Amino acid sequence: MIGARWVKDQFWLIPASLCLAAVVLAQTLVLVGRSVDMPALWLGELGPSSAGDLMGVLAGSLLTATATTFSITIAVIVLTSSAFGARLVRNFMDDRGSQVVLGMFLGSFLYAVIVLRSITADSVPALAVNVALILTLVDVGLLVYYIHHITDSVQLATLSRRLGAEFEQVIQAVYPEDTSHDEP
């Protein structure tokens, strides 16, 4: 049986789940787009070549942004952990915000690749292309959030606050308050 602590300790679980959801969403929207004739909502009518170019640019940009963002993050964490200790690495690995951002970036990349693969000479899945644009806008917002989040999380005040909270949890686990009897 998978315990809650094991699930919490798995950095890859949330990103992998979001990637799987993106693959399912892409396949579903491509199938829906083939069975229902929908006009493109934002872009007007895109030809197969333009839609393919757009999906290729989105996929490449998302993968580049993911690699650059997380490479810089790892460099910041390595440099900062030399001053503040290895706990910073654990804080990064346990951070749900980092996991969600990584999962969304990689999921959006996979989504764009699957939609790109589904574009044929005579059919463009307009709904799936529009959702790819929405996902890209969400990813831009997540990038802004992530930059703020990481810069905040490596500050000494934030590290001290987290350490204090962890310390209190350990004290409560080791010495739980027993209120079952009153002392005279």
Short mmCIF file of C-alpha atoms in Angstrom, two decimals:
data_model
loop_
_atom_site.label_atom_id
_atom_site.label_comp_id
_atom_site.label_asym_id
_atom_site.label_seq_id
_atom_site.Cartn_x
_atom_site.Cartn_y
_atom_site.Cartn_z
CA MET A 1 0.00 0.00 0.00
CA ILE A 2 1.30 3.41 -0.94
CA GLY A 3 1.61 5.64 2.09
CA ALA A 4 0.92 9.36 2.19
CA ARG A 5 4.57 10.09 3.01
CA TRP A 6 5.77 8.07 0.00
CA VAL A 7 3.42 10.02 -2.28
CA LYS A 8 4.57 13.31 -0.75
CA ASP A 9 8.23 12.38 -1.29
CA GLN A 10 7.85 11.66 -5.01
CA PHE A 11 8.87 14.76 -6.99
CA TRP A 12 7.88 13.15 -10.29
CA LEU A 13 4.31 12.18 -9.35
CA ILE A 14 2.56 15.51 -9.99
CA PRO A 15 4.50 16.31 -13.20
CA ALA A 16 3.86 12.80 -14.55
CA SER A 17 0.15 13.05 -13.71
CA LEU A 18 -0.13 16.41 -15.47
CA CYS A 19 1.71 15.04 -18.51
CA LEU A 20 -0.67 12.09 -18.67
CA ALA A 21 -3.65 14.44 -18.37
CA ALA A 22 -2.26 16.58 -21.21
CA VAL A 23 -1.86 13.54 -23.46
CA VAL A 24 -5.43 12.42 -22.75
CA LEU A 25 -6.75 15.95 -23.29
CA ALA A 26 -4.91 16.30 -26.60
CA GLN A 27 -6.16 12.95 -27.90
CA THR A 28 -9.70 13.73 -26.80
CA LEU A 29 -9.79 17.20 -28.34
CA VAL A 30 -8.29 15.94 -31.60
CA LEU A 31 -10.98 13.24 -31.80
CA VAL A 32 -13.73 15.73 -30.93
CA GLY A 33 -12.33 18.18 -33.48
CA ARG A 34 -12.46 15.53 -36.20
CA SER A 35 -16.05 14.54 -35.44
CA VAL A 36 -17.43 18.06 -35.00
CA ASP A 37 -16.76 20.81 -37.50
CA MET A 38 -15.72 23.77 -35.35
CA PRO A 39 -14.44 27.09 -36.55
CA ALA A 40 -11.22 28.38 -35.08
CA LEU A 41 -12.11 30.68 -32.23
CA TRP A 42 -9.20 33.12 -32.14
CA LEU A 43 -7.06 32.61 -35.16
CA GLY A 44 -9.56 32.53 -37.96
CA GLU A 45 -9.08 29.74 -40.44
CA LEU A 46 -5.58 28.33 -40.22
CA GLY A 47 -4.30 26.19 -43.01
CA PRO A 48 -2.53 22.96 -42.19
CA SER A 49 0.87 24.51 -42.84
CA SER A 50 0.24 27.52 -40.58
CA ALA A 51 -1.26 25.36 -37.84
CA GLY A 52 1.70 22.98 -38.03
CA ASP A 53 4.14 25.87 -37.85
CA LEU A 54 2.29 27.33 -34.86
CA MET A 55 2.26 24.02 -32.98
CA GLY A 56 5.95 23.47 -33.76
CA VAL A 57 6.86 26.92 -32.44
CA LEU A 58 4.76 26.39 -29.30
CA ALA A 59 6.28 22.97 -28.64
CA GLY A 60 9.84 24.20 -29.16
CA SER A 61 9.29 27.31 -27.06
CA LEU A 62 7.71 25.38 -24.20
CA LEU A 63 10.53 22.86 -24.09
CA THR A 64 13.15 25.61 -24.23
CA ALA A 65 11.42 27.59 -21.48
CA THR A 66 11.17 24.47 -19.31
CA ALA A 67 14.82 23.53 -19.74
CA THR A 68 16.08 27.07 -19.18
CA THR A 69 13.85 27.78 -16.19
CA PHE A 70 14.67 24.60 -14.32
CA SER A 71 18.39 24.72 -15.19
CA ILE A 72 18.61 28.21 -13.72
CA THR A 73 16.58 27.06 -10.72
CA ILE A 74 18.95 24.17 -10.03
CA ALA A 75 21.94 26.53 -10.30
CA VAL A 76 20.31 28.96 -7.84
CA ILE A 77 19.51 26.15 -5.41
CA VAL A 78 23.03 24.72 -5.56
CA LEU A 79 24.60 28.13 -4.94
CA THR A 80 22.12 29.04 -2.21
CA SER A 81 22.34 25.67 -0.47
CA SER A 82 26.08 26.14 -0.06
CA ALA A 83 25.26 29.13 2.14
CA PHE A 84 22.06 27.94 3.84
CA GLY A 85 22.48 24.17 3.90
CA ALA A 86 21.12 21.13 2.09
CA ARG A 87 17.64 21.63 3.54
CA LEU A 88 17.01 24.03 0.66
CA VAL A 89 17.27 21.16 -1.83
CA ARG A 90 14.71 19.16 0.15
CA ASN A 91 12.42 22.19 0.31
CA PHE A 92 12.61 22.48 -3.49
CA MET A 93 11.89 18.77 -3.95
CA ASP A 94 8.90 18.93 -1.59
CA ASP A 95 7.52 22.13 -3.13
CA ARG A 96 4.17 21.53 -4.84
CA GLY A 97 4.43 24.81 -6.77
CA SER A 98 7.61 23.65 -8.51
CA GLN A 99 6.06 20.29 -9.28
CA VAL A 100 2.91 21.82 -10.77
CA VAL A 101 4.86 24.31 -12.89
CA LEU A 102 7.15 21.57 -14.22
CA GLY A 103 4.16 19.34 -14.94
CA MET A 104 2.26 22.10 -16.73
CA PHE A 105 5.27 23.06 -18.85
CA LEU A 106 6.01 19.47 -19.86
CA GLY A 107 2.32 18.64 -20.27
CA SER A 108 1.81 21.63 -22.55
CA PHE A 109 4.83 20.55 -24.60
CA LEU A 110 3.43 17.04 -24.99
CA TYR A 111 0.01 18.47 -25.82
CA ALA A 112 1.48 20.65 -28.59
CA VAL A 113 3.46 17.73 -30.03
CA ILE A 114 0.39 15.48 -30.12
CA VAL A 115 -1.72 18.19 -31.77
CA LEU A 116 1.10 18.83 -34.25
CA ARG A 117 1.18 15.14 -35.10
CA SER A 118 -2.58 15.12 -35.72
CA ILE A 119 -2.55 17.92 -38.30
CA THR A 120 -3.01 16.52 -41.80
CA ALA A 121 -3.06 18.12 -45.25
CA ASP A 122 -6.86 18.27 -45.20
CA SER A 123 -7.72 18.70 -41.51
CA VAL A 124 -6.71 21.04 -38.72
CA PRO A 125 -8.09 20.31 -35.23
CA ALA A 126 -9.09 23.94 -34.54
CA LEU A 127 -10.36 23.28 -31.02
CA ALA A 128 -7.12 21.53 -30.04
CA VAL A 129 -5.04 24.37 -31.54
CA ASN A 130 -7.01 26.96 -29.58
CA VAL A 131 -6.58 25.00 -26.35
CA ALA A 132 -2.84 24.89 -27.05
CA LEU A 133 -2.83 28.68 -27.18
CA ILE A 134 -4.75 28.84 -23.89
CA LEU A 135 -2.28 26.42 -22.28
CA THR A 136 0.59 28.57 -23.49
CA LEU A 137 -0.95 31.67 -21.90
CA VAL A 138 -1.43 29.73 -18.66
CA ASP A 139 2.22 28.66 -18.84
CA VAL A 140 3.34 32.28 -19.22
CA GLY A 141 1.40 33.12 -16.05
CA LEU A 142 2.94 30.12 -14.29
CA LEU A 143 6.41 31.27 -15.34
CA VAL A 144 5.82 34.65 -13.69
CA TYR A 145 4.49 32.89 -10.56
CA TYR A 146 7.44 30.49 -10.53
CA ILE A 147 10.08 33.21 -10.79
CA HIS A 148 8.49 35.03 -7.85
CA HIS A 149 8.05 31.80 -5.90
CA ILE A 150 11.65 30.67 -6.29
CA THR A 151 13.12 34.08 -5.48
CA ASP A 152 10.97 34.18 -2.35
CA SER A 153 11.77 30.61 -1.31
CA VAL A 154 15.55 31.14 -1.26
CA GLN A 155 15.39 34.18 1.02
CA LEU A 156 16.63 33.72 4.57
CA ALA A 157 13.34 34.86 6.15
CA THR A 158 11.36 32.26 4.21
CA LEU A 159 13.87 29.51 5.02
CA SER A 160 13.75 30.43 8.73
CA ARG A 161 9.95 30.43 8.75
CA ARG A 162 9.83 26.98 7.10
CA LEU A 163 12.45 25.61 9.48
CA GLY A 164 10.48 26.93 12.46
CA ALA A 165 7.28 25.30 11.18
CA GLU A 166 9.07 21.97 10.66
CA PHE A 167 10.57 22.22 14.15
CA GLU A 168 7.12 22.77 15.67
CA GLN A 169 5.74 19.75 13.78
CA VAL A 170 8.53 17.54 15.11
CA ILE A 171 7.93 18.77 18.66
CA GLN A 172 4.19 18.07 18.33
CA ALA A 173 4.90 14.60 16.95
CA VAL A 174 7.38 13.71 19.70
CA TYR A 175 5.56 15.42 22.56
CA PRO A 176 1.85 15.49 21.74
CA GLU A 177 -0.29 17.39 24.18
CA ASP A 178 -2.17 14.95 26.37
CA THR A 179 -5.47 16.54 27.39
CA SER A 180 -7.11 13.34 28.64
CA HIS A 181 -6.44 14.15 32.30
CA ASP A 182 -6.13 17.34 34.30
CA GLU A 183 -3.14 17.93 36.52
CA PRO A 184 -3.82 19.17 40.07
#
